[in-house]
Coordinates of C-alpha atoms and ligand atoms in Angstrom, one line a residue:
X5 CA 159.9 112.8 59.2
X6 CA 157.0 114.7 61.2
X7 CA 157.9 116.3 64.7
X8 CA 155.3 113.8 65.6
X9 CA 157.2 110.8 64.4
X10 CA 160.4 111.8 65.6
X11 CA 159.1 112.0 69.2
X12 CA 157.6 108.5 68.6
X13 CA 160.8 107.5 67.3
X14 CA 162.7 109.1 70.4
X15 CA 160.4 107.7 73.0
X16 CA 160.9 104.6 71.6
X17 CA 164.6 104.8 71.8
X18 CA 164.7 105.9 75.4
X19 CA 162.1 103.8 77.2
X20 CA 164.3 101.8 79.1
X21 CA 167.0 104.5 79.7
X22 CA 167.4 105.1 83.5
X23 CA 165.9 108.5 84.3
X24 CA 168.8 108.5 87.3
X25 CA 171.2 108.2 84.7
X26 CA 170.2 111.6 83.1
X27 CA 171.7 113.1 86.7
X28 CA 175.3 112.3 85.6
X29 CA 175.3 115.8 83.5
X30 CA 176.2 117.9 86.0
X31 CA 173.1 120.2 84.8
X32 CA 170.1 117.8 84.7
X33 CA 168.4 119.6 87.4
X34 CA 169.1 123.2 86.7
X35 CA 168.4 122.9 83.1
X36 CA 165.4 120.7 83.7
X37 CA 163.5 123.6 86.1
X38 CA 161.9 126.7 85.4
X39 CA 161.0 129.6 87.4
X40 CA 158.0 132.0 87.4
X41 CA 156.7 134.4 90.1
X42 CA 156.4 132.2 93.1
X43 CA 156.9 129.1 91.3
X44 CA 159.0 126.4 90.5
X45 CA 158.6 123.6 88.1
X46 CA 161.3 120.3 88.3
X47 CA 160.6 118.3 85.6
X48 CA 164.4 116.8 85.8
X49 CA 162.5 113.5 87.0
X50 CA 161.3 112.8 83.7
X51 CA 162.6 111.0 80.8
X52 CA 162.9 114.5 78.6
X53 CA 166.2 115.5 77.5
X54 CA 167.4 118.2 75.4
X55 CA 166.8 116.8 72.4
X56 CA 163.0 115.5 73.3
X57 CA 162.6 119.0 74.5
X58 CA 163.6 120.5 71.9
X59 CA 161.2 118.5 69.6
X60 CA 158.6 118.6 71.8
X61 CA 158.6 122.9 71.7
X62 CA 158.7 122.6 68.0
X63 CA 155.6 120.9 68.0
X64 CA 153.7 123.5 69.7
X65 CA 155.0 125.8 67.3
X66 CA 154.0 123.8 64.8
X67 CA 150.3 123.2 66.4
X68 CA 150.3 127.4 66.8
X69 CA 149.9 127.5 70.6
X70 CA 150.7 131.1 70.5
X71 CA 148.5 131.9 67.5
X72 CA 145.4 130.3 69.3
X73 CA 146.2 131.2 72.6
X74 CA 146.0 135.0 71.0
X75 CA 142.9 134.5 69.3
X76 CA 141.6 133.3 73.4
X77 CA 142.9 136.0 74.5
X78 CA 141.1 138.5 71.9
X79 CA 137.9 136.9 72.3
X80 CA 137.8 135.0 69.1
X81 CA 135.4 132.6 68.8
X82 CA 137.6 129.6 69.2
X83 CA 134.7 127.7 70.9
X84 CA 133.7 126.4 67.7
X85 CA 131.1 123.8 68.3
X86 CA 129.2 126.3 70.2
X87 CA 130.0 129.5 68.4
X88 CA 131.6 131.1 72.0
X89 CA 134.5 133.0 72.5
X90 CA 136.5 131.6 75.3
X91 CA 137.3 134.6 77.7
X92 CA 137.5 133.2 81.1
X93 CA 140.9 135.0 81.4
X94 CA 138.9 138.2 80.8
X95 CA 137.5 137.3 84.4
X96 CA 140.9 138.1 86.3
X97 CA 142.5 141.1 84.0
X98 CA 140.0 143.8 85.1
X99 CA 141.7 146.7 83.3
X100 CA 141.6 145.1 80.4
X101 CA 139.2 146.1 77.2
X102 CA 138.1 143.2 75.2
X103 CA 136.0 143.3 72.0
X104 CA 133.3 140.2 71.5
X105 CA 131.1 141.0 69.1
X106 CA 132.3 144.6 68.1
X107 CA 131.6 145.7 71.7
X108 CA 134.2 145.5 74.2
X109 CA 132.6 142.9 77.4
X110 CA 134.5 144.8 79.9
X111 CA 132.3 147.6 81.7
X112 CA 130.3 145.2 82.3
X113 CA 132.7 142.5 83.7
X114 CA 134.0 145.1 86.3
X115 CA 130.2 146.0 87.2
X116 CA 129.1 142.5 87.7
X117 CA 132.9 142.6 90.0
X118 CA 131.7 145.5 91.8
X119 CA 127.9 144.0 92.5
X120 CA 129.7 141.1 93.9
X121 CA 132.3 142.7 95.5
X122 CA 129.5 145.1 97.7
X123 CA 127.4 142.1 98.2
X124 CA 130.0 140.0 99.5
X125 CA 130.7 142.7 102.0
X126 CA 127.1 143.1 103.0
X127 CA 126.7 139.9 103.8
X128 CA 130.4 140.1 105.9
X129 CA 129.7 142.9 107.7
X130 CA 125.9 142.3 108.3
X131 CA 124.4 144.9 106.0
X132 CA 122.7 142.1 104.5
X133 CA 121.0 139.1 106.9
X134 CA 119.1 137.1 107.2
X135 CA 115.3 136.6 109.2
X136 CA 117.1 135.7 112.5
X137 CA 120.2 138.6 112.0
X138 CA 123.5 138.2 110.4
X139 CA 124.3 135.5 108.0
X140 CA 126.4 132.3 109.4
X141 CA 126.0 130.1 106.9
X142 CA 126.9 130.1 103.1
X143 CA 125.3 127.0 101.1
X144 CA 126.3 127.6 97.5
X145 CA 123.9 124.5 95.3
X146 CA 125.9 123.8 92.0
X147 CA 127.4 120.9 90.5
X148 CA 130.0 120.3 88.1
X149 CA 132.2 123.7 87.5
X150 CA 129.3 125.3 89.5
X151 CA 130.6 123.7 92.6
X152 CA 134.2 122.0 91.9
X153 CA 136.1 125.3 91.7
X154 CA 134.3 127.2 94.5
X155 CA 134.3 124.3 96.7
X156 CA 138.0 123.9 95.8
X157 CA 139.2 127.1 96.5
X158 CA 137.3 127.7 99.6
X159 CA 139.1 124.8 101.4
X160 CA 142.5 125.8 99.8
X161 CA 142.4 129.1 101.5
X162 CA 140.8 128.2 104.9
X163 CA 143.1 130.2 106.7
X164 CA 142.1 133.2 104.7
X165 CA 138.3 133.0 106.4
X166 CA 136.6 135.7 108.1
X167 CA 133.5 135.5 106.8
X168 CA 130.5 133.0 107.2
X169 CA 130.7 129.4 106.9
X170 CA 130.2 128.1 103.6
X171 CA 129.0 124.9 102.6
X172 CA 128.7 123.1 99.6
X173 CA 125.5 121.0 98.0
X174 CA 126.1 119.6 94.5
X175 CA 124.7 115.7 94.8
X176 CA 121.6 114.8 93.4
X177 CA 121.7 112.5 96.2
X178 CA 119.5 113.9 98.6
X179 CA 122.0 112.7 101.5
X180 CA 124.0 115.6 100.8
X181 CA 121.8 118.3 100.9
X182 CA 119.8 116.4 104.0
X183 CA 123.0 116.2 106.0
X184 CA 124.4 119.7 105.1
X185 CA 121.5 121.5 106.0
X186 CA 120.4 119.2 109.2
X187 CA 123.7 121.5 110.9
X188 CA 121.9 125.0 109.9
X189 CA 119.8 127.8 110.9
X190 CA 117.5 128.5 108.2
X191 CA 117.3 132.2 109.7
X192 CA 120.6 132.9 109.6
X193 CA 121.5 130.9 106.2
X194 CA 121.8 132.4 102.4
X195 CA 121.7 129.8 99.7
X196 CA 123.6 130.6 96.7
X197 CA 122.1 128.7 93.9
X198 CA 125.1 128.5 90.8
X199 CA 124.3 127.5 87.5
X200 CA 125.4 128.7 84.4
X201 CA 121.8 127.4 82.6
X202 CA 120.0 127.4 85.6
X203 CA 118.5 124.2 84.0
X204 CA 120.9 121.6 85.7
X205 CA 118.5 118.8 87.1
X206 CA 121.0 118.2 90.4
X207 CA 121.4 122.3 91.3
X208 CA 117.2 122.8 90.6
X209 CA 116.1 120.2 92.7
X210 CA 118.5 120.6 95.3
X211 CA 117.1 124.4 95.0
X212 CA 114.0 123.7 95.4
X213 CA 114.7 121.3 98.3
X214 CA 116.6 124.5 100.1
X215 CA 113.6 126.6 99.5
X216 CA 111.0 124.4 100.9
X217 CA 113.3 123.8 104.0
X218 CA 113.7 127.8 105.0
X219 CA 110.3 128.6 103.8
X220 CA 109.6 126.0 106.8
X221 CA 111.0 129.0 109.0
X222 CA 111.4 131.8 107.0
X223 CA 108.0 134.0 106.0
X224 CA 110.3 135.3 102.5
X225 CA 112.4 132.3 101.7
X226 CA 113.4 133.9 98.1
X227 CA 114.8 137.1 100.4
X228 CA 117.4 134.8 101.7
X229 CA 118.6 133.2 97.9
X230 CA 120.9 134.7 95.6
X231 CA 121.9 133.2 92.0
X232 CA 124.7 133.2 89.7
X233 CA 123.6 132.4 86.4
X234 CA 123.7 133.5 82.7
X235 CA 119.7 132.9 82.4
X236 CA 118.2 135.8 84.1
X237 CA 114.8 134.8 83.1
X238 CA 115.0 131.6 84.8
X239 CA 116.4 132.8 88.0
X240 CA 113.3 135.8 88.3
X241 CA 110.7 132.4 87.7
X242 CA 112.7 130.6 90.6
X243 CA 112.1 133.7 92.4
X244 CA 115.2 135.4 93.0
X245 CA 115.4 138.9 93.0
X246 CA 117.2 140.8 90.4
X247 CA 120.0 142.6 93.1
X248 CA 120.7 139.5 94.3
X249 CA 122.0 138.0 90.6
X250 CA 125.2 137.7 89.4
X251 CA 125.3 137.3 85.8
X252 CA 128.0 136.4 83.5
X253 CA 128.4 135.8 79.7
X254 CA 128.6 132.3 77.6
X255 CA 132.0 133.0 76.4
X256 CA 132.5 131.8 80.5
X257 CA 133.0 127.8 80.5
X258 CA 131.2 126.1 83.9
X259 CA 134.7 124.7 83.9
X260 CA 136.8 127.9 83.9
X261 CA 134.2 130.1 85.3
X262 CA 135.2 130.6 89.5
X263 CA 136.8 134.1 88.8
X264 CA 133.7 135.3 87.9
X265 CA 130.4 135.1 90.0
X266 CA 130.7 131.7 90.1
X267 CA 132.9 132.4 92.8
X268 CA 130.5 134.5 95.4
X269 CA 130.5 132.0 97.9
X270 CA 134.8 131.8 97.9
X271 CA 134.6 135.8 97.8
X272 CA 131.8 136.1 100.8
X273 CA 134.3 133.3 103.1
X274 CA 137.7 135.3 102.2
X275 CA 136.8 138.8 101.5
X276 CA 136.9 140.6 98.3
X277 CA 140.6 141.7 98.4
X278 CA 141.9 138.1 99.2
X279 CA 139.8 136.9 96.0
X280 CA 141.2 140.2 94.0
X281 CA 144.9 138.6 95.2
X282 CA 143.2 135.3 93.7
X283 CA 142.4 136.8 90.5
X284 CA 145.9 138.6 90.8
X285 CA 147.7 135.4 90.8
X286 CA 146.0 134.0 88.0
X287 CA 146.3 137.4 85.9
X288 CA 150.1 136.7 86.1
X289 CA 150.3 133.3 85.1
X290 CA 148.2 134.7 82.0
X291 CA 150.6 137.1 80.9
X292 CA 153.7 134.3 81.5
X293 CA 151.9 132.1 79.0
X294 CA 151.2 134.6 76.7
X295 CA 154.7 136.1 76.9
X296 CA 157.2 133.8 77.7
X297 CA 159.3 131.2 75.3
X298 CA 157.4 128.0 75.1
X299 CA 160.5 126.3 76.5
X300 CA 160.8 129.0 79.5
X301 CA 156.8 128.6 79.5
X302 CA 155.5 126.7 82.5
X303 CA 151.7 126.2 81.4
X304 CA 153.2 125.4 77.8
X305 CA 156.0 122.8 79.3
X306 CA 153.5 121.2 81.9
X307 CA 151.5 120.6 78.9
X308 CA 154.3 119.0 76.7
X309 CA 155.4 116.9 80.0
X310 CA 151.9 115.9 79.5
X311 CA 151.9 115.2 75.8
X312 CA 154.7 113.5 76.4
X313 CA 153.8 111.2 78.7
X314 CA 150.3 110.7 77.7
X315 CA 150.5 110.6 73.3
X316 CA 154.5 109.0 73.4
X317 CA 155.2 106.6 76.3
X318 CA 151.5 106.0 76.3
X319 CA 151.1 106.4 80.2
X320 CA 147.4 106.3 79.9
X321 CA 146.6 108.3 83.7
X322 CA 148.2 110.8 85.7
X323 CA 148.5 111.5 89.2
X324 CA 147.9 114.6 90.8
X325 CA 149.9 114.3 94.5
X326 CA 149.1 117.9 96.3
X327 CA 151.4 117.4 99.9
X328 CA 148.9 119.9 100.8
X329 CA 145.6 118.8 102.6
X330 CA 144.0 121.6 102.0
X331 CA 144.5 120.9 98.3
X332 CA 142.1 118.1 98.5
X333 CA 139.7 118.7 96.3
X334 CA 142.3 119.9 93.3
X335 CA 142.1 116.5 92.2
X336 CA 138.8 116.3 91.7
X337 CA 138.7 119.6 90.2
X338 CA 141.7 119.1 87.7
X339 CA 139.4 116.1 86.7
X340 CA 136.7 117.7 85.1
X341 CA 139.3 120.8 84.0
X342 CA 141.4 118.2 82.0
X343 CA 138.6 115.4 81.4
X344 CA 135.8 117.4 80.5
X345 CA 138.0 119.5 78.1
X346 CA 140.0 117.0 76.5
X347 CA 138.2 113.8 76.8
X348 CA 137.0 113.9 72.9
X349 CA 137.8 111.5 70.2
X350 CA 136.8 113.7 67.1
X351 CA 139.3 117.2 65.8
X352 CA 138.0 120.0 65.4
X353 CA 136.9 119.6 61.8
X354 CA 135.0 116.6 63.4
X355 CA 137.4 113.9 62.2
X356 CA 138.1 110.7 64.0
X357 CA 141.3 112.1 66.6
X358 CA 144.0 109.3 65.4
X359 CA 145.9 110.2 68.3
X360 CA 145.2 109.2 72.6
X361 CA 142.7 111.8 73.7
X362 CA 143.5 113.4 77.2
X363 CA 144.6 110.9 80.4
X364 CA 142.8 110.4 83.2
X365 CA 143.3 112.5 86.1
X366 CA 143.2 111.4 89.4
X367 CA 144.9 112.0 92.8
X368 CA 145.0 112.4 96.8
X369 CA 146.9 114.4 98.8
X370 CA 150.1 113.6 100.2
X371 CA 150.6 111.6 102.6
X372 CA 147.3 110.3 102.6
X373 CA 147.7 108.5 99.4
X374 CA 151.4 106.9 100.0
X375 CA 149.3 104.9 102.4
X376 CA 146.9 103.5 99.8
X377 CA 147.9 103.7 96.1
X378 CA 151.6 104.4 96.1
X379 CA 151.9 100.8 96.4
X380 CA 150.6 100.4 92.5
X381 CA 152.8 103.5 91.5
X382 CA 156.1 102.1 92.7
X383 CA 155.4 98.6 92.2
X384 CA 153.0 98.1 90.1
X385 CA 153.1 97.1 86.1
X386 CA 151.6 100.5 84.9
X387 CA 153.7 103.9 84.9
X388 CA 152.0 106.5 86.4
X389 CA 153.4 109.9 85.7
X390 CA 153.0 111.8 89.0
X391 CA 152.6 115.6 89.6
X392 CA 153.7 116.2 93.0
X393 CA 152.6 120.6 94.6
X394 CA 154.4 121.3 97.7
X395 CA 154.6 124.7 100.0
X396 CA 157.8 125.3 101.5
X397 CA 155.9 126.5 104.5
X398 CA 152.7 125.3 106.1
X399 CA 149.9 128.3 107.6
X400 CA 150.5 126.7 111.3
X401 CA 153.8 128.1 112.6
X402 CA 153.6 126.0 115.3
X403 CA 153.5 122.6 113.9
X404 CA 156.3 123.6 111.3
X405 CA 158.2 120.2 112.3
X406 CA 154.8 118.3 110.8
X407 CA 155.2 120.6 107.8
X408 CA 159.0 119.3 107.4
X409 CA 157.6 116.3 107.6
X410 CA 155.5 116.3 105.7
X411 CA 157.7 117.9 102.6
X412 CA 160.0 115.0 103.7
X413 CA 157.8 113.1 102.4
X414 CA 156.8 114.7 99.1
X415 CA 160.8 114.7 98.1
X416 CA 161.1 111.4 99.4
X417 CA 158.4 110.1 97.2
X418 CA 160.1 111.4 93.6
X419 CA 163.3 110.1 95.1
X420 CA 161.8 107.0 95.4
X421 CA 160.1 106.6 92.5
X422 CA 162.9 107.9 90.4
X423 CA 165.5 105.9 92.2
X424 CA 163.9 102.6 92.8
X425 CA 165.7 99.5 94.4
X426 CA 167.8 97.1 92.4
X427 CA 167.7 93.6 93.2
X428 CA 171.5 93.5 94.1
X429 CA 170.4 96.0 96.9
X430 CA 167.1 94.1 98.1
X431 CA 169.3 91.0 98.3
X432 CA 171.8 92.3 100.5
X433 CA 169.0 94.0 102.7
X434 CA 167.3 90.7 103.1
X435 CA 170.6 88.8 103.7
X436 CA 171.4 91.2 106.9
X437 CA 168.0 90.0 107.7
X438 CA 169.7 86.2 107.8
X439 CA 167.8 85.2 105.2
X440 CA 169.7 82.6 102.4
X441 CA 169.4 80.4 99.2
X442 CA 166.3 80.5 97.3
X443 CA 164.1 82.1 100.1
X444 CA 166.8 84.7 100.2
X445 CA 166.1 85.1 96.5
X446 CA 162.3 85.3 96.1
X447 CA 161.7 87.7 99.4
X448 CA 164.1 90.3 97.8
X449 CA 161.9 90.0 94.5
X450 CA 158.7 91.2 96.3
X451 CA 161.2 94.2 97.6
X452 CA 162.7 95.4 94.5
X453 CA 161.6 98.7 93.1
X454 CA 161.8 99.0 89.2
X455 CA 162.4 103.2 89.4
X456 CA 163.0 105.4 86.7
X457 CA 158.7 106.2 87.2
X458 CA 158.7 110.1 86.2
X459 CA 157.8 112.8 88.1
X460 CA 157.1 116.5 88.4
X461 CA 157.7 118.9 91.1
X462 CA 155.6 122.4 91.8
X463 CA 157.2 124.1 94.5
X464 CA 156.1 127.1 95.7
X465 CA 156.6 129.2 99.3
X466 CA 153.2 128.9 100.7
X467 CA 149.1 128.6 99.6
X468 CA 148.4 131.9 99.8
X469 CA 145.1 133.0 97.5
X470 CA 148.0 134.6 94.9
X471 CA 149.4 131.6 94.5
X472 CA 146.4 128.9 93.8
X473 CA 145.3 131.9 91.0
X474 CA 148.6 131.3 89.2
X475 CA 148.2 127.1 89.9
X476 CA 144.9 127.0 88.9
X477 CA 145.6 129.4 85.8
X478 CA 148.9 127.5 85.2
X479 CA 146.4 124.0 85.1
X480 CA 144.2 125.9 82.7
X481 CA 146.5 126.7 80.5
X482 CA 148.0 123.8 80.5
X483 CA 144.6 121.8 79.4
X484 CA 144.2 124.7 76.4
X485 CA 147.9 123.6 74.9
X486 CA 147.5 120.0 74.9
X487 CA 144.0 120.6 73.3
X488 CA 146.1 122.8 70.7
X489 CA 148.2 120.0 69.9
X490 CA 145.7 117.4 69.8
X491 CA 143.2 119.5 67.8
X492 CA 140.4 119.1 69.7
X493 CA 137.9 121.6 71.3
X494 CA 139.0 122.3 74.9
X495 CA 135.7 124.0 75.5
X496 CA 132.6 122.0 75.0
X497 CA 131.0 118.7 76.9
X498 CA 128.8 117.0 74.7
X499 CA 130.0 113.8 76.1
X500 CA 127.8 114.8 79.0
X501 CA 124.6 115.1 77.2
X502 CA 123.8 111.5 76.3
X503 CA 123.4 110.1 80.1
X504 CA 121.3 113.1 81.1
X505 CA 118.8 112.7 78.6
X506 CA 118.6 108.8 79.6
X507 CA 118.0 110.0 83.1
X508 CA 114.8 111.9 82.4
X509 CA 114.0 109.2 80.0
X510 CA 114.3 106.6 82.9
X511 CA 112.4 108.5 86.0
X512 CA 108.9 107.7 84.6
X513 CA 110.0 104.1 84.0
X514 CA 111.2 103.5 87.5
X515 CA 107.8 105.6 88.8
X516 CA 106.3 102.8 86.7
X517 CA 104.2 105.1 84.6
X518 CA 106.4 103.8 81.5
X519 CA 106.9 100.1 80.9
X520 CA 110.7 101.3 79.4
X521 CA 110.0 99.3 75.9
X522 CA 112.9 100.6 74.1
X523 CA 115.5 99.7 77.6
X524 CA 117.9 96.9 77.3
X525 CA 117.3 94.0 79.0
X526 CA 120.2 94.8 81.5
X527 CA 118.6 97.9 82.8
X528 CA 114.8 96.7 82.9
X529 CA 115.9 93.7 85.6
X530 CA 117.1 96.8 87.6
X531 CA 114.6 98.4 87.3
X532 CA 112.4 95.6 88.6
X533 CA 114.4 94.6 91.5
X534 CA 114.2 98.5 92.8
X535 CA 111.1 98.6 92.2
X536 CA 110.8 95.1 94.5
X537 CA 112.9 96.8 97.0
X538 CA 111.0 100.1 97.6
X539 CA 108.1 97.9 97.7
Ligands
F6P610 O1 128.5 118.3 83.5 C1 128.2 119.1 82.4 C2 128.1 120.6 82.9 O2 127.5 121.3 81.8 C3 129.5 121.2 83.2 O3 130.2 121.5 82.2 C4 129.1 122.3 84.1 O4 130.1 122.7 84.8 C5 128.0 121.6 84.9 O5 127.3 120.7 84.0 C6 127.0 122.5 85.6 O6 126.3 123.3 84.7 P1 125.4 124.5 85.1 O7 126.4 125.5 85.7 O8 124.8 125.1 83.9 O9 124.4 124.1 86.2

């Protein structure tokens, strides 16, 4: 029998074992944990035991995580669909030499490091400003991985700021860039504009948008824009001066591409050594994965959890639950990290995938969400596996009892969700409540909690930039393994393509300068009744 099968066959057999019960060996949660740097991973709360862990290592050792994790690492074009070596990692391990092509991408990596690195602290320390003097405001324009990461980090490590505000535009929607820019000073603002193409419909005409708004107040609008981009010819038409882009290579995916220039605007707000301890963290959680026993391997066991859950017990989502506001946007960004990269349905060899492609991601932080979805998770007819991140200390000393509260919380939640409520407990509950006979009965129904609903459990001492390097790196890698074992291509999008190509198609026909013969008839009775709206 396959590894495969025999984990089908397991999950099978354990589905309606108690995870609670797994507790009675004295060792559950020691043996179920694993430690790295500043982290540690619990993934006792889980229906794994030895057994399925055992299986579940062999099959990335079967798939040959390590083998293609090494040919990443070497620059090996494992990008397949679109030729491209996969070297994000190359990003964060400055002293490195890596060969693409027969040349090694290095020198040049550092340079483009350095360039950022001085312009981050010319804009810092006023060396570079704006018409009206120093710079106060940051607005980086970029969507997708242009903006997620960036946009991510920078709130993550607000108590790391020193440096200019920093905003962030990625909506087509031209609310966003209307309301974001209605707070600044065009005199005193530099706009960032990030895309990897420099072709992205939202981040141009968001652009061009910013331009016309400081040229409204600003004699050389193009003096106060910078770009990060891999098209240099396209950012010199836009106007942007050469010193003021950062480039970067293919081999960079949007998604996995804030340790490069895509991060200037999180450098300029933190400071180039707080992003180098950023890089610093991720760096390490590269050479764990690369080193470490799969079953001692936190990216490598997240992922199996995550196979696990997703390809065996057929738990179609997961929750991402960061009791860390300041995590709030991880969700969203783990979304297009895991999504965009594993949302396929063909192999690599462009077969039909007979397996479940990637979950859905999805999450809030803690404890905003217990107050609006835990309902479903603990009650609900769905499991959700849940993926709870908690610091052991909060950046505000003085509200350290809200911080114990709120980690209160996060624990509280597993507990809950692993434990449940029996209906032999909700009945006596409701019977100290005086309540009796069939009423008694059918209020502690509504109150029982099924339990044994898995969970995992990142703990680390505190968000420092270090640390969200290794959990972002440690989410990376994660996405990479379960792409391994499914056999698809972590690295390209081309489920993006189709709706953006009906998008241009569909402007003239809602201008009216196409009558839209080839539309459904669906979207043509939109089309009318906007076009009876706008009058
Ligand atoms: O949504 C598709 C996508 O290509 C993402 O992969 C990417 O992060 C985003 O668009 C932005 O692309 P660009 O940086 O080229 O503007």
């Amino acid at each position: 029998m396959t590894t495969w099968k025999k984990l089908s066959s397991k999950s099978e057999a354990v589905k309606s074992r108690p995870i609670a019960e797994l507790f009675d060996n004295d060792n559950r949660a020691a043996g179920f944990t694993r430690e790295f740097g500043p982290f540690m991973f619990d993934f006792s709360k889980t229906n794994i035991d030895a057994e399925t862990l055992e299986l579940l290592v062999k099959l990335a050792d079967e798939r040959d995580v390590r083998a293609r994790a090494e040919a990443m690492f070497a620059g090996e074009k494992i990008n397949e669909t679109e030729g491209r070596a996969v070297l994000h990692t190359a990003l964060r391990n400055l002293d490195a030499s890596v060969i693409v092509d027969g040349h090694d991408v290095m020198p040049e990596v550092r340079a483009t490091y350095e360039a950022m690195a001085d312009f981050a602290r010319d804009v810092r320390e006023g060396r570079f400003t704006g018409q009206g003097g120093a710079i106060t405001d940051v607005v980086n324009i970029g969507i997708g991985g242009s903006d997620l990461g960036p946009a991510m980090a920078t709130l993550a490590l607000a108590p790391y700021h020193d440096g200019p505000r920093c905003h962030f535009v990625s909506n087509v929607d031209g609310a966003q860039i209307h309301d974001t820019l209605a707070g600044l000073n065009p005199e005193t603002t530099l706009v960032i504009v990030a895309s990897k193409t420099f072709t992205t419909i939202e981040t141009m005409t968001n652009a061009e948008t910013a331009k016309r708004w400081m040229a409204a107040k600003v004699s050389d609008p193009a003096a106060q824009f910078a770009a990060v981009s891999t098209a240099a010819d396209k950012t010199a038409a836009f106007g942007i001066a050469p010193a003021r882009v950062f480039g970067f290579a293919d081999w960079v995916g949007g998604r996995y591409s804030m340790w490069g220039p895509i991060g200037l605007s999180l450098m300029i707000a933190i400071g180039p050594e707080d992003f180098t301890d950023f890089l610093r963290g991720a760096a390490g959680m590269d050479a764990h994965f690369r080193s470490a026993d799969y079953a001692d391997n936190l990216p490598v066991l997240l992922a199996l959890v995550g196979i696990w859950h997703n390809q065996f017990c057929s738990y179609a989502t997961r929750a991402v639950l960061p009791y860390e506001q300041r995590l709030s946007r991880l969700p969203a960004y783990l979304q297009q990290l895991e999504m965009e990269s594993n949302g396929k349905r063909v192999s690599m060899d462009g077969k039909d995938l007979t397996v479940n492609s990637g979950p859905v991601v999805w999450g809030e932080p803690g404890t905003n969400g217990q107050h609006a979805f835990y309902q479903l998770i603990h009650q609900g007819t769905r499991v959700i596996p849940c993926e709870f991140m908690l610091g052991a200390q909060g950046h505000e000393p003085d509200l350290a009892h809200q911080h114990l509260l709120l980690m209160a919380n996060c624990l509280a939640q597993s507990e809950a969700l692993m434990r449940g409520r029996s209906l032999a407990e909700a009945t006596e509950i409701m019977r100290k409540k005086g309540l009796e006979g069939a009423e008694l009965d059918r209020q502690a129904r509504h109150r029982v909690f099924p339990g044994s609903r898995p969970s995992t459990t990142l703990l680390y001492p505190k968000l420092t930039p270090e640390v969200l390097g290794g959990i972002v790196a440690l989410y990376e890698h994660r996405v990479f393994v379960e792409g391994v074992i499914l056999g698809i291509n972590s690295f390209d999008q081309w489920g993006v393509e189709l709706g953006k190509e009906l998008a241009l198609a569909l402007s003239p026909v809602l201008e009216g300068q196409s009558d839209g013969a080839d539309k459904d008839g669906s979207t043509l009775q939109l089309v009318a009744r906007i076009q009876t709206l706008r009058g």
